[in-house]
């Protein structure tokens, strides 16, 4: 599930008049890279997905927040898709940059998940810790909201829609507001890339798991005669 985190806070005046790249303080780039690198360097997968007509992403700025919508299609059994989306204890195994993901509480269809990881820029490393609430509508949607962490706002949801047998549209739509001030001309593109790569990490894992499902063995003609 998408997460975004920045740990440094900068006054707006430091960049408001800086329209050229060399005038932007180094600290602003630190915040930018925290946003960009939280999901890791999955650029190759992102490029492959963008090349596919099945993948689309849209990002729009609303004040200090950015709304991101991502969509693709996946070929996998619905139960497998759902099991991957809700595999909270193992998300760190296929979401780059995520160190831990732990289900700490479940109340019916509501799950509380603690996650930690890092963003890094060259030899700098920045810790990330968030707690989110996931409200499940089994096999159709998961609604996410931030309980605490390095964001002012995070709310969104996954949706699964059947297209054909074992073909589903998978969507993420969410609104993110960082806990730091980010230059407007960078925020939309950076969040679009960040959320897209996290989404692709999930899609890639669904595809990998689906490929592991063994096809049914053909029945030999001589077996039918017994």
Short mmCIF file of C-alpha atoms in Angstrom, two decimals:
data_model
loop_
_atom_site.label_atom_id
_atom_site.label_comp_id
_atom_site.label_asym_id
_atom_site.label_seq_id
_atom_site.Cartn_x
_atom_site.Cartn_y
_atom_site.Cartn_z
CA UNK A 1 0.00 0.00 0.00
CA UNK A 2 1.26 3.41 -0.73
CA UNK A 3 3.23 5.30 1.92
CA UNK A 4 5.10 8.57 1.77
CA UNK A 5 7.27 10.18 4.39
CA UNK A 6 9.59 13.14 4.82
CA UNK A 7 11.39 14.05 8.03
CA UNK A 8 12.76 17.56 7.41
CA UNK A 9 10.80 20.79 7.74
CA UNK A 10 11.71 23.88 5.74
CA UNK A 11 10.28 27.41 5.76
CA UNK A 12 8.46 28.35 2.58
CA UNK A 13 10.62 31.44 2.11
CA UNK A 14 13.71 29.35 1.41
CA UNK A 15 12.49 28.38 -2.04
CA UNK A 16 9.61 30.67 -2.93
CA UNK A 17 11.81 32.97 -5.01
CA UNK A 18 14.08 30.24 -6.32
CA UNK A 19 13.06 29.54 -9.89
CA UNK A 20 16.43 28.22 -10.98
CA UNK A 21 17.79 24.87 -9.94
CA UNK A 22 21.03 26.13 -8.42
CA UNK A 23 19.14 28.44 -6.05
CA UNK A 24 17.19 25.64 -4.34
CA UNK A 25 18.75 24.80 -0.94
CA UNK A 26 20.29 21.37 -0.49
CA UNK A 27 17.86 20.69 2.35
CA UNK A 28 14.92 20.95 -0.05
CA UNK A 29 16.49 18.27 -2.23
CA UNK A 30 16.80 16.08 0.87
CA UNK A 31 13.02 16.30 1.34
CA UNK A 32 12.45 15.62 -2.34
CA UNK A 33 14.58 12.50 -2.27
CA UNK A 34 12.93 11.24 0.91
CA UNK A 35 9.67 11.26 -1.00
CA UNK A 36 11.22 9.71 -4.08
CA UNK A 37 13.30 6.96 -2.54
CA UNK A 38 10.94 5.54 0.10
CA UNK A 39 9.78 2.89 -2.35
CA UNK A 40 13.27 2.21 -3.68
CA UNK A 41 14.69 2.24 -7.17
CA UNK A 42 12.11 0.35 -9.16
CA UNK A 43 12.62 2.46 -12.28
CA UNK A 44 12.84 -0.47 -14.66
CA UNK A 45 9.50 -1.88 -13.58
CA UNK A 46 7.96 1.59 -13.80
CA UNK A 47 9.19 2.04 -17.36
CA UNK A 48 7.82 -1.36 -18.37
CA UNK A 49 4.44 -0.56 -16.88
CA UNK A 50 4.26 2.86 -18.52
CA UNK A 51 4.95 1.17 -21.84
CA UNK A 52 1.84 -0.95 -21.34
CA UNK A 53 -1.49 0.45 -22.43
CA UNK A 54 -3.02 -1.24 -19.37
CA UNK A 55 -1.25 1.07 -16.93
CA UNK A 56 -2.31 4.65 -16.23
CA UNK A 57 -1.44 7.19 -13.56
CA UNK A 58 -2.77 10.66 -12.86
CA UNK A 59 -1.65 13.14 -10.22
CA UNK A 60 -3.30 16.45 -9.35
CA UNK A 61 -2.30 19.04 -6.76
CA UNK A 62 -4.90 20.38 -4.31
CA UNK A 63 -3.32 23.04 -2.12
CA UNK A 64 -0.51 21.34 -0.22
CA UNK A 65 -1.88 17.86 -0.98
CA UNK A 66 -1.62 15.72 -4.10
CA UNK A 67 -4.22 13.23 -5.30
CA UNK A 68 -2.83 10.24 -7.19
CA UNK A 69 -4.85 7.70 -9.16
CA UNK A 70 -3.21 4.57 -10.55
CA UNK A 71 -4.78 1.75 -12.55
CA UNK A 72 -3.70 -1.42 -14.27
CA UNK A 73 -5.04 -4.86 -15.08
CA UNK A 74 -3.78 -8.10 -13.60
CA UNK A 75 -4.31 -11.71 -14.59
CA UNK A 76 -4.63 -13.73 -11.42
CA UNK A 77 -7.29 -15.41 -9.28
CA UNK A 78 -9.24 -12.98 -7.15
CA UNK A 79 -8.34 -14.83 -3.96
CA UNK A 80 -4.63 -14.47 -4.80
CA UNK A 81 -4.97 -10.75 -5.49
CA UNK A 82 -6.76 -10.23 -2.20
CA UNK A 83 -4.27 -12.35 -0.27
CA UNK A 84 -1.37 -10.27 -1.63
CA UNK A 85 -3.00 -6.92 -0.86
CA UNK A 86 -3.71 -8.01 2.71
CA UNK A 87 -0.42 -9.82 3.35
CA UNK A 88 0.51 -7.08 5.81
CA UNK A 89 3.19 -9.05 7.65
CA UNK A 90 5.14 -9.65 4.43
CA UNK A 91 4.79 -6.35 2.56
CA UNK A 92 8.42 -5.51 3.36
CA UNK A 93 9.51 -8.46 1.24
CA UNK A 94 8.25 -6.91 -1.99
CA UNK A 95 7.89 -3.17 -1.32
CA UNK A 96 11.37 -1.68 -1.79
CA UNK A 97 12.61 0.52 1.04
CA UNK A 98 10.24 -1.00 3.58
CA UNK A 99 12.13 -2.66 6.42
CA UNK A 100 9.25 -3.99 8.52
CA UNK A 101 5.49 -4.34 8.22
CA UNK A 102 3.56 -5.81 11.11
CA UNK A 103 -0.10 -6.38 11.79
CA UNK A 104 -0.51 -5.23 15.38
CA UNK A 105 -4.26 -5.42 15.80
CA UNK A 106 -7.33 -6.67 13.99
CA UNK A 107 -10.93 -5.76 14.80
CA UNK A 108 -13.19 -7.57 12.37
CA UNK A 109 -12.48 -6.14 8.94
CA UNK A 110 -10.20 -3.39 10.30
CA UNK A 111 -6.45 -3.93 10.56
CA UNK A 112 -3.86 -1.73 12.27
CA UNK A 113 -0.42 -2.01 10.68
CA UNK A 114 2.91 -0.62 11.85
CA UNK A 115 5.58 -0.14 9.22
CA UNK A 116 9.13 1.13 9.21
CA UNK A 117 11.83 1.58 6.66
CA UNK A 118 14.18 4.14 5.27
CA UNK A 119 14.76 6.63 2.53
CA UNK A 120 18.30 7.33 1.47
CA UNK A 121 20.30 9.79 -0.58
CA UNK A 122 23.82 8.66 -1.36
CA UNK A 123 25.40 8.00 2.06
CA UNK A 124 22.54 9.58 4.04
CA UNK A 125 19.83 7.35 5.54
CA UNK A 126 16.56 8.61 6.99
CA UNK A 127 14.27 6.40 9.14
CA UNK A 128 10.56 6.17 8.45
CA UNK A 129 7.85 4.96 10.85
CA UNK A 130 4.11 5.02 10.20
CA UNK A 131 0.96 3.40 11.54
CA UNK A 132 -2.02 2.98 9.23
CA UNK A 133 -5.54 1.65 9.49
CA UNK A 134 -6.83 -0.64 6.73
CA UNK A 135 -10.58 -1.19 6.52
CA UNK A 136 -11.34 -4.17 4.30
CA UNK A 137 -14.33 -4.88 2.10
CA UNK A 138 -13.37 -8.46 1.26
CA UNK A 139 -12.45 -9.09 -2.37
CA UNK A 140 -13.46 -5.62 -3.55
CA UNK A 141 -11.78 -2.73 -1.68
CA UNK A 142 -9.37 -1.70 1.07
CA UNK A 143 -9.57 1.79 2.59
CA UNK A 144 -6.37 3.21 4.07
CA UNK A 145 -5.87 6.10 6.46
CA UNK A 146 -2.91 7.33 8.44
CA UNK A 147 -3.08 7.08 12.22
CA UNK A 148 0.35 8.53 12.94
CA UNK A 149 3.60 9.17 11.15
CA UNK A 150 5.45 11.71 9.07
CA UNK A 151 2.49 12.89 7.05
CA UNK A 152 -0.19 15.46 7.63
CA UNK A 153 -2.65 13.44 5.60
CA UNK A 154 -2.93 10.07 3.91
CA UNK A 155 -6.20 8.59 2.81
CA UNK A 156 -6.97 6.35 -0.09
CA UNK A 157 -8.20 3.00 -1.23
CA UNK A 158 -7.55 0.00 -3.42
CA UNK A 159 -10.36 -1.25 -5.65
CA UNK A 160 -10.65 -4.56 -7.50
CA UNK A 161 -13.04 -4.89 -10.43
CA UNK A 162 -13.63 -8.06 -12.44
CA UNK A 163 -13.14 -7.74 -16.21
CA UNK A 164 -13.20 -11.40 -17.23
CA UNK A 165 -12.25 -14.76 -15.76
CA UNK A 166 -9.07 -14.18 -13.72
CA UNK A 167 -8.68 -10.70 -15.26
CA UNK A 168 -9.18 -7.78 -12.91
CA UNK A 169 -8.74 -4.03 -12.90
CA UNK A 170 -6.71 -2.94 -9.88
CA UNK A 171 -6.89 0.69 -8.82
CA UNK A 172 -5.34 2.88 -6.16
CA UNK A 173 -6.70 6.35 -5.48
CA UNK A 174 -5.37 8.44 -2.63
CA UNK A 175 -4.60 11.90 -1.31
CA UNK A 176 -1.26 12.63 0.33
CA UNK A 177 -0.10 15.74 2.16
CA UNK A 178 3.52 15.69 3.34
CA UNK A 179 4.57 16.96 6.74
CA UNK A 180 7.07 19.25 5.05
CA UNK A 181 6.78 22.02 2.49
CA UNK A 182 7.66 20.78 -1.00
CA UNK A 183 8.07 23.08 -4.03
CA UNK A 184 4.89 22.94 -6.07
CA UNK A 185 6.68 22.39 -9.35
CA UNK A 186 8.20 19.16 -7.96
CA UNK A 187 5.51 17.74 -5.69
CA UNK A 188 3.15 16.34 -8.31
CA UNK A 189 5.78 14.58 -10.41
CA UNK A 190 7.53 13.16 -7.35
CA UNK A 191 4.37 11.81 -5.78
CA UNK A 192 3.25 10.39 -9.10
CA UNK A 193 6.52 8.49 -9.37
CA UNK A 194 6.50 7.42 -5.72
CA UNK A 195 2.96 6.03 -5.67
CA UNK A 196 3.36 4.44 -9.10
CA UNK A 197 6.43 2.49 -8.03
CA UNK A 198 4.80 1.29 -4.82
CA UNK A 199 1.73 0.23 -6.78
CA UNK A 200 3.95 -1.60 -9.26
CA UNK A 201 5.71 -3.37 -6.43
CA UNK A 202 2.33 -4.78 -5.40
CA UNK A 203 1.38 -5.68 -8.97
CA UNK A 204 4.71 -7.39 -9.59
CA UNK A 205 4.21 -9.55 -6.51
CA UNK A 206 0.71 -10.52 -7.60
CA UNK A 207 2.09 -11.49 -11.01
CA UNK A 208 4.94 -13.46 -9.44
CA UNK A 209 2.60 -15.41 -7.17
CA UNK A 210 0.19 -16.11 -10.02
CA UNK A 211 3.04 -17.56 -12.08
CA UNK A 212 3.80 -20.03 -9.30
CA UNK A 213 0.38 -21.61 -9.53
CA UNK A 214 0.94 -24.96 -11.24
CA UNK A 215 -1.29 -25.59 -14.26
CA UNK A 216 -3.47 -28.68 -14.05
CA UNK A 217 -1.78 -31.86 -15.23
CA UNK A 218 -3.25 -33.36 -18.43
CA UNK A 219 -5.00 -36.70 -18.06
CA UNK A 220 -3.25 -39.45 -19.99
CA UNK A 221 -5.55 -41.41 -22.32
CA UNK A 222 -4.46 -44.76 -20.86
CA UNK A 223 -5.54 -43.55 -17.41
CA UNK A 224 -9.14 -43.21 -18.57
CA UNK A 225 -9.30 -46.86 -19.59
CA UNK A 226 -8.73 -48.12 -16.01
#
